[in-house]
């Protein structure tokens, strides 16, 4: 596990881990359309609710298209100087898509100075984490919504694991066990880890402190408690108020650092958090157009 000092150096420049988010930006590559679970708050018509606000990704990119986009954005005088991180965050689960690995390999080879970042539901983390580490993954986000499978079962509709379909507590048990096993290995490898938790009032409120202490113990650096965006099966949930969200963050900040400026970005976001650039391919390729 990395020391606090090593971690402080590692997060320099990463806008979602405490690096100056007014100065440093990120670029998401939407190369991962498939998902292997079903969260009750996810409508597959939208971007992944783990990492993005509702609104369809303009387009799924192939790894080849993604690397072309990175070249164009990095050559742009507007975006190039601010982009420090290349992330894959959907619109499905990155680990359920081989394209994620292919894309990271290409980006690392051509732009070794950019930090590679990924956000996942964690189901396939135990079997993927070493491979991601070898590819040079810098930072990892895992969305953990429950510690107890009985609560997880109220959030996850199904889990498809190694070709088998699980529902209820059975599915949640596998998912939660894999999230913690994967996080443990990521901590041992010294990755920079963030845990996202979708605060779903009336369902997982009492799980938040349990998640906070468990993930801290496993080596997570920061926690991002996000308000549910009610959709799909959980459309009836009333999202938490700003006050309630702040109070929950406050209660848990003694256990693990809390990230409070998340904007629930799109899977194809580019730029500073909360100030995305609308870069068309042509604009990025030709700065004077
Ligand atoms: Fe992207 Fe996520 Fe990496 Fe950041 S976003 S994959 S950790 S580079 Fe950041 Fe956006 Fe919030 Fe995500 S503000 S949704 S936490
Ligand atoms: Fe939707 Fe993301 Fe959950 Fe998959 S992991 S069901 S894409 S919110």
Coordinates of C-alpha atoms and ligand atoms in Angstrom, one line a residue:
X1 CA 0.0 0.0 0.0
X2 CA 1.4 3.5 -0.9
X3 CA 2.3 5.8 2.0
X4 CA 0.4 9.1 2.4
X5 CA 3.3 11.0 1.1
X6 CA 3.7 8.8 -2.0
X7 CA 0.0 9.2 -2.6
X8 CA 0.1 12.9 -2.3
X9 CA 2.7 13.0 -5.1
X10 CA 0.7 10.5 -7.2
X11 CA -2.5 12.6 -7.3
X12 CA -0.8 15.8 -8.5
X13 CA -2.7 16.9 -11.5
X14 CA -5.6 14.5 -11.2
X15 CA -8.8 16.6 -10.9
X16 CA -10.9 13.9 -9.2
X17 CA -8.4 13.0 -6.5
X18 CA -7.5 16.4 -5.1
X19 CA -5.3 17.7 -7.9
X20 CA -6.3 21.3 -8.8
X21 CA -9.6 20.8 -10.7
X22 CA -9.7 24.4 -11.8
X23 CA -6.5 23.8 -13.8
X24 CA -6.3 20.1 -14.6
X25 CA -8.8 18.4 -16.9
X26 CA -9.7 14.9 -18.0
X27 CA -10.9 13.3 -21.2
X28 CA -13.3 10.4 -21.2
X29 CA -13.2 7.8 -24.0
X30 CA -16.6 6.1 -24.5
X31 CA -15.4 2.8 -25.7
X32 CA -17.3 0.5 -23.3
X33 CA -21.0 0.0 -24.1
X34 CA -21.6 -3.4 -22.4
X35 CA -22.5 -3.9 -18.8
X36 CA -22.6 -7.1 -16.7
X37 CA -24.9 -5.9 -13.9
X38 CA -28.1 -3.9 -13.6
X39 CA -28.3 -1.2 -11.1
X40 CA -31.8 -0.2 -10.1
X41 CA -31.0 3.5 -10.8
X42 CA -29.6 2.9 -14.3
X43 CA -31.5 3.4 -17.5
X44 CA -29.4 2.0 -20.3
X45 CA -30.7 4.8 -22.5
X46 CA -28.3 7.0 -20.5
X47 CA -24.6 7.1 -19.6
X48 CA -23.4 5.0 -16.7
X49 CA -24.8 6.4 -13.5
X50 CA -21.6 5.5 -11.8
X51 CA -19.7 8.2 -13.5
X52 CA -21.9 10.3 -15.7
X53 CA -25.0 12.5 -15.7
X54 CA -28.0 11.5 -17.8
X55 CA -27.7 12.2 -21.4
X56 CA -26.6 9.8 -24.1
X57 CA -23.0 9.5 -25.1
X58 CA -22.8 11.1 -28.5
X59 CA -21.3 8.0 -29.9
X60 CA -19.5 4.8 -28.9
X61 CA -15.9 4.9 -30.1
X62 CA -13.8 2.0 -31.3
X63 CA -10.3 1.9 -29.8
X64 CA -8.9 3.1 -33.1
X65 CA -11.3 6.1 -33.1
X66 CA -10.5 6.8 -29.5
X67 CA -6.8 7.1 -30.1
X68 CA -7.5 9.4 -33.0
X69 CA -9.6 11.5 -30.7
X70 CA -6.8 11.6 -28.1
X71 CA -4.4 12.8 -30.7
X72 CA -6.7 15.5 -31.9
X73 CA -7.6 16.7 -28.4
X74 CA -3.9 16.8 -27.3
X75 CA -3.0 18.8 -30.4
X76 CA -5.7 21.3 -29.6
X77 CA -4.4 24.6 -28.1
X78 CA -7.5 24.8 -25.9
X79 CA -7.7 21.3 -24.5
X80 CA -4.2 19.9 -25.0
X81 CA -2.5 21.9 -22.2
X82 CA -5.2 21.1 -19.6
X83 CA -5.8 17.4 -20.2
X84 CA -3.8 15.4 -17.6
X85 CA -6.0 12.3 -17.4
X86 CA -7.6 9.9 -19.9
X87 CA -10.5 8.0 -18.3
X88 CA -12.8 5.2 -19.4
X89 CA -16.1 5.4 -17.5
X90 CA -18.7 3.8 -19.6
X91 CA -21.3 4.1 -20.8
X92 CA -21.4 0.5 -19.6
X93 CA -18.8 -1.2 -17.4
X94 CA -15.2 -0.8 -18.7
X95 CA -14.2 -4.3 -17.6
X96 CA -17.0 -5.9 -19.5
X97 CA -15.5 -4.6 -22.7
X98 CA -12.2 -5.8 -24.2
X99 CA -11.9 -2.5 -26.0
X100 CA -11.0 -0.8 -22.6
X101 CA -7.7 -2.7 -22.5
X102 CA -6.9 -2.2 -26.1
X103 CA -7.6 1.6 -25.8
X104 CA -5.5 1.9 -22.6
X105 CA -2.6 0.1 -24.3
X106 CA -2.7 2.5 -27.3
X107 CA -2.9 5.6 -25.2
X108 CA -0.1 4.6 -22.8
X109 CA 2.2 3.8 -25.8
X110 CA 1.6 7.1 -27.5
X111 CA 1.0 9.4 -24.5
X112 CA 2.9 7.9 -21.6
X113 CA 2.7 11.2 -19.6
X114 CA -1.2 11.0 -19.4
X115 CA -2.6 9.3 -16.3
X116 CA -4.9 6.4 -17.1
X117 CA -8.1 6.3 -15.0
X118 CA -11.0 3.9 -14.9
X119 CA -14.3 3.6 -13.2
X120 CA -16.0 0.2 -12.7
X121 CA -18.7 -1.6 -10.8
X122 CA -15.9 -4.0 -9.7
X123 CA -17.5 -7.3 -10.7
X124 CA -14.5 -8.3 -12.8
X125 CA -11.9 -6.5 -10.8
X126 CA -10.2 -9.5 -9.2
X127 CA -9.4 -11.1 -12.5
X128 CA -8.5 -7.8 -14.3
X129 CA -6.6 -5.8 -11.7
X130 CA -3.1 -7.2 -12.5
X131 CA -3.7 -6.7 -16.2
X132 CA -4.7 -3.1 -15.6
X133 CA -1.7 -2.5 -13.5
X134 CA 0.6 -3.9 -16.2
X135 CA -1.1 -1.6 -18.7
X136 CA -0.1 1.3 -16.4
X137 CA -3.5 2.2 -14.9
X138 CA -2.9 5.1 -12.5
X139 CA -6.2 5.6 -10.7
X140 CA -9.2 3.4 -10.1
X141 CA -12.7 4.1 -9.1
X142 CA -15.0 1.4 -7.9
X143 CA -18.7 2.1 -7.1
X144 CA -19.7 0.4 -3.9
X145 CA -23.2 0.9 -2.8
X146 CA -23.5 -1.7 0.0
X147 CA -21.6 -3.9 2.3
X148 CA -24.5 -6.2 3.2
X149 CA -25.8 -8.3 0.3
X150 CA -29.4 -7.9 1.6
X151 CA -29.1 -4.2 1.0
X152 CA -27.2 -4.7 -2.2
X153 CA -30.1 -6.9 -3.4
X154 CA -32.4 -3.8 -3.2
X155 CA -30.1 -1.9 -5.5
X156 CA -28.8 -4.5 -8.0
X157 CA -31.4 -6.1 -10.2
X158 CA -29.1 -8.8 -11.6
X159 CA -25.5 -9.8 -12.0
X160 CA -24.2 -11.7 -14.9
X161 CA -21.0 -13.4 -13.9
X162 CA -19.0 -15.8 -16.0
X163 CA -22.0 -16.5 -18.1
X164 CA -24.5 -17.2 -15.3
X165 CA -27.4 -14.9 -14.3
X166 CA -27.8 -14.2 -10.6
X167 CA -30.6 -12.1 -8.9
X168 CA -31.3 -10.9 -5.4
X169 CA -28.9 -11.6 -2.5
X170 CA -27.0 -14.2 -4.6
X171 CA -26.0 -11.6 -7.2
X172 CA -25.2 -8.9 -4.7
X173 CA -23.0 -11.4 -2.7
X174 CA -20.8 -12.1 -5.7
X175 CA -20.6 -8.4 -6.7
X176 CA -19.7 -7.1 -3.2
X177 CA -17.2 -9.9 -2.5
X178 CA -15.5 -9.1 -5.9
X179 CA -15.5 -5.4 -5.2
X180 CA -13.6 -5.8 -1.9
X181 CA -11.3 -8.5 -3.3
X182 CA -10.4 -6.3 -6.2
X183 CA -9.9 -3.2 -4.0
X184 CA -7.6 -5.2 -1.7
X185 CA -5.4 -6.2 -4.6
X186 CA -5.5 -2.6 -6.1
X187 CA -4.4 -1.3 -2.7
X188 CA -1.5 -3.8 -2.5
X189 CA -0.4 -2.7 -6.0
X190 CA -0.3 0.9 -4.8
X191 CA -3.0 2.2 -7.2
X192 CA -4.7 5.5 -6.4
X193 CA -8.2 4.5 -5.4
X194 CA -11.5 6.3 -5.1
X195 CA -14.8 4.7 -4.1
X196 CA -18.0 6.1 -5.4
X197 CA -21.2 5.5 -3.5
X198 CA -24.6 6.3 -4.8
X199 CA -26.6 7.6 -1.8
X200 CA -30.0 6.1 -2.1
X201 CA -32.1 7.5 0.7
X202 CA -34.2 4.9 2.6
X203 CA -32.0 2.1 1.2
X204 CA -28.3 2.4 1.8
X205 CA -28.0 5.4 4.2
X206 CA -26.8 3.1 7.0
X207 CA -24.3 1.4 4.8
X208 CA -22.2 4.5 4.1
X209 CA -20.1 4.4 7.3
X210 CA -19.5 0.7 6.8
X211 CA -18.4 1.2 3.3
X212 CA -16.2 4.2 4.3
X213 CA -14.3 2.2 6.9
X214 CA -14.0 -1.0 4.9
X215 CA -12.6 0.7 1.8
X216 CA -10.2 2.9 3.8
X217 CA -8.8 -0.2 5.4
X218 CA -8.3 -1.7 1.9
X219 CA -6.3 1.4 0.7
X220 CA -8.8 3.7 -0.8
X221 CA -7.7 7.3 -0.9
X222 CA -11.0 9.2 -1.2
X223 CA -14.7 8.6 -1.2
X224 CA -17.2 10.2 -3.5
X225 CA -20.8 10.0 -2.1
X226 CA -23.0 10.9 -5.0
X227 CA -26.8 11.7 -4.9
X228 CA -28.9 9.1 -6.7
X229 CA -30.4 10.3 -10.0
X230 CA -33.7 8.5 -9.7
X231 CA -34.4 6.5 -12.9
X232 CA -35.6 3.0 -13.9
X233 CA -36.7 0.7 -11.0
X234 CA -35.5 3.3 -8.4
X235 CA -37.3 6.2 -10.1
X236 CA -39.5 6.6 -7.0
X237 CA -36.6 7.4 -4.7
X238 CA -36.4 11.0 -3.5
X239 CA -32.9 12.2 -4.0
X240 CA -31.0 13.5 -1.0
X241 CA -31.1 17.2 -0.3
X242 CA -27.8 19.2 -0.5
X243 CA -27.9 19.5 3.3
X244 CA -28.3 15.8 3.9
X245 CA -25.6 14.9 1.4
X246 CA -23.2 17.4 3.1
X247 CA -24.1 16.1 6.5
X248 CA -23.4 12.5 5.5
X249 CA -20.0 13.5 3.9
X250 CA -19.1 15.4 7.1
X251 CA -19.9 12.4 9.3
X252 CA -17.6 10.2 7.2
X253 CA -14.7 12.6 6.5
X254 CA -13.0 11.5 9.7
X255 CA -12.8 8.0 8.3
X256 CA -11.8 8.8 4.7
X257 CA -11.4 12.0 2.7
X258 CA -14.5 13.1 0.9
X259 CA -14.6 14.4 -2.7
X260 CA -17.3 17.0 -3.0
X261 CA -17.0 18.6 -6.4
X262 CA -18.0 15.6 -8.6
X263 CA -20.2 16.6 -11.5
X264 CA -21.4 13.2 -12.5
X265 CA -19.7 13.6 -15.9
X266 CA -20.7 12.1 -19.2
X267 CA -18.8 9.1 -20.5
X268 CA -17.5 11.3 -23.3
X269 CA -16.6 14.4 -21.2
X270 CA -13.6 16.5 -22.1
X271 CA -12.1 19.4 -20.2
X272 CA -12.3 20.8 -16.7
X273 CA -14.8 19.2 -14.3
X274 CA -18.0 21.2 -14.6
X275 CA -16.8 23.2 -17.6
X276 CA -16.7 20.6 -20.4
X277 CA -15.4 21.7 -23.8
X278 CA -17.5 21.0 -26.8
X279 CA -14.7 19.9 -29.1
X280 CA -15.8 18.6 -32.5
X281 CA -13.2 16.5 -34.3
X282 CA -12.7 19.2 -36.8
X283 CA -12.2 21.9 -34.2
X284 CA -9.7 19.8 -32.4
X285 CA -7.8 18.9 -35.5
X286 CA -7.7 22.4 -36.9
X287 CA -7.2 24.9 -34.1
X288 CA -7.9 27.9 -36.4
X289 CA -11.2 26.6 -37.9
Ligands
LIG1 FE1 -13.1 10.4 -15.2 FE2 -13.9 9.3 -13.0 FE3 -11.4 9.2 -13.7 FE4 -12.4 11.5 -12.9 S1 -14.5 11.7 -13.6 S2 -13.0 8.2 -14.7 S3 -12.2 9.6 -11.6 S4 -11.1 11.1 -14.7 FE5 -14.5 12.9 -11.6 FE6 -16.4 13.1 -13.3 FE7 -17.0 12.8 -10.7 FE8 -16.0 10.9 -12.1 S5 -16.0 14.6 -11.6 S6 -17.9 11.8 -12.5 S7 -15.4 11.5 -10.1
LIG2 FE1 -25.7 1.1 -15.4 FE2 -23.2 1.6 -14.7 FE3 -24.7 0.1 -13.1 FE4 -23.9 -0.9 -15.4 S1 -22.6 -0.4 -13.6 S2 -26.0 -1.0 -14.6 S3 -23.9 0.9 -16.7 S4 -25.0 2.3 -13.6

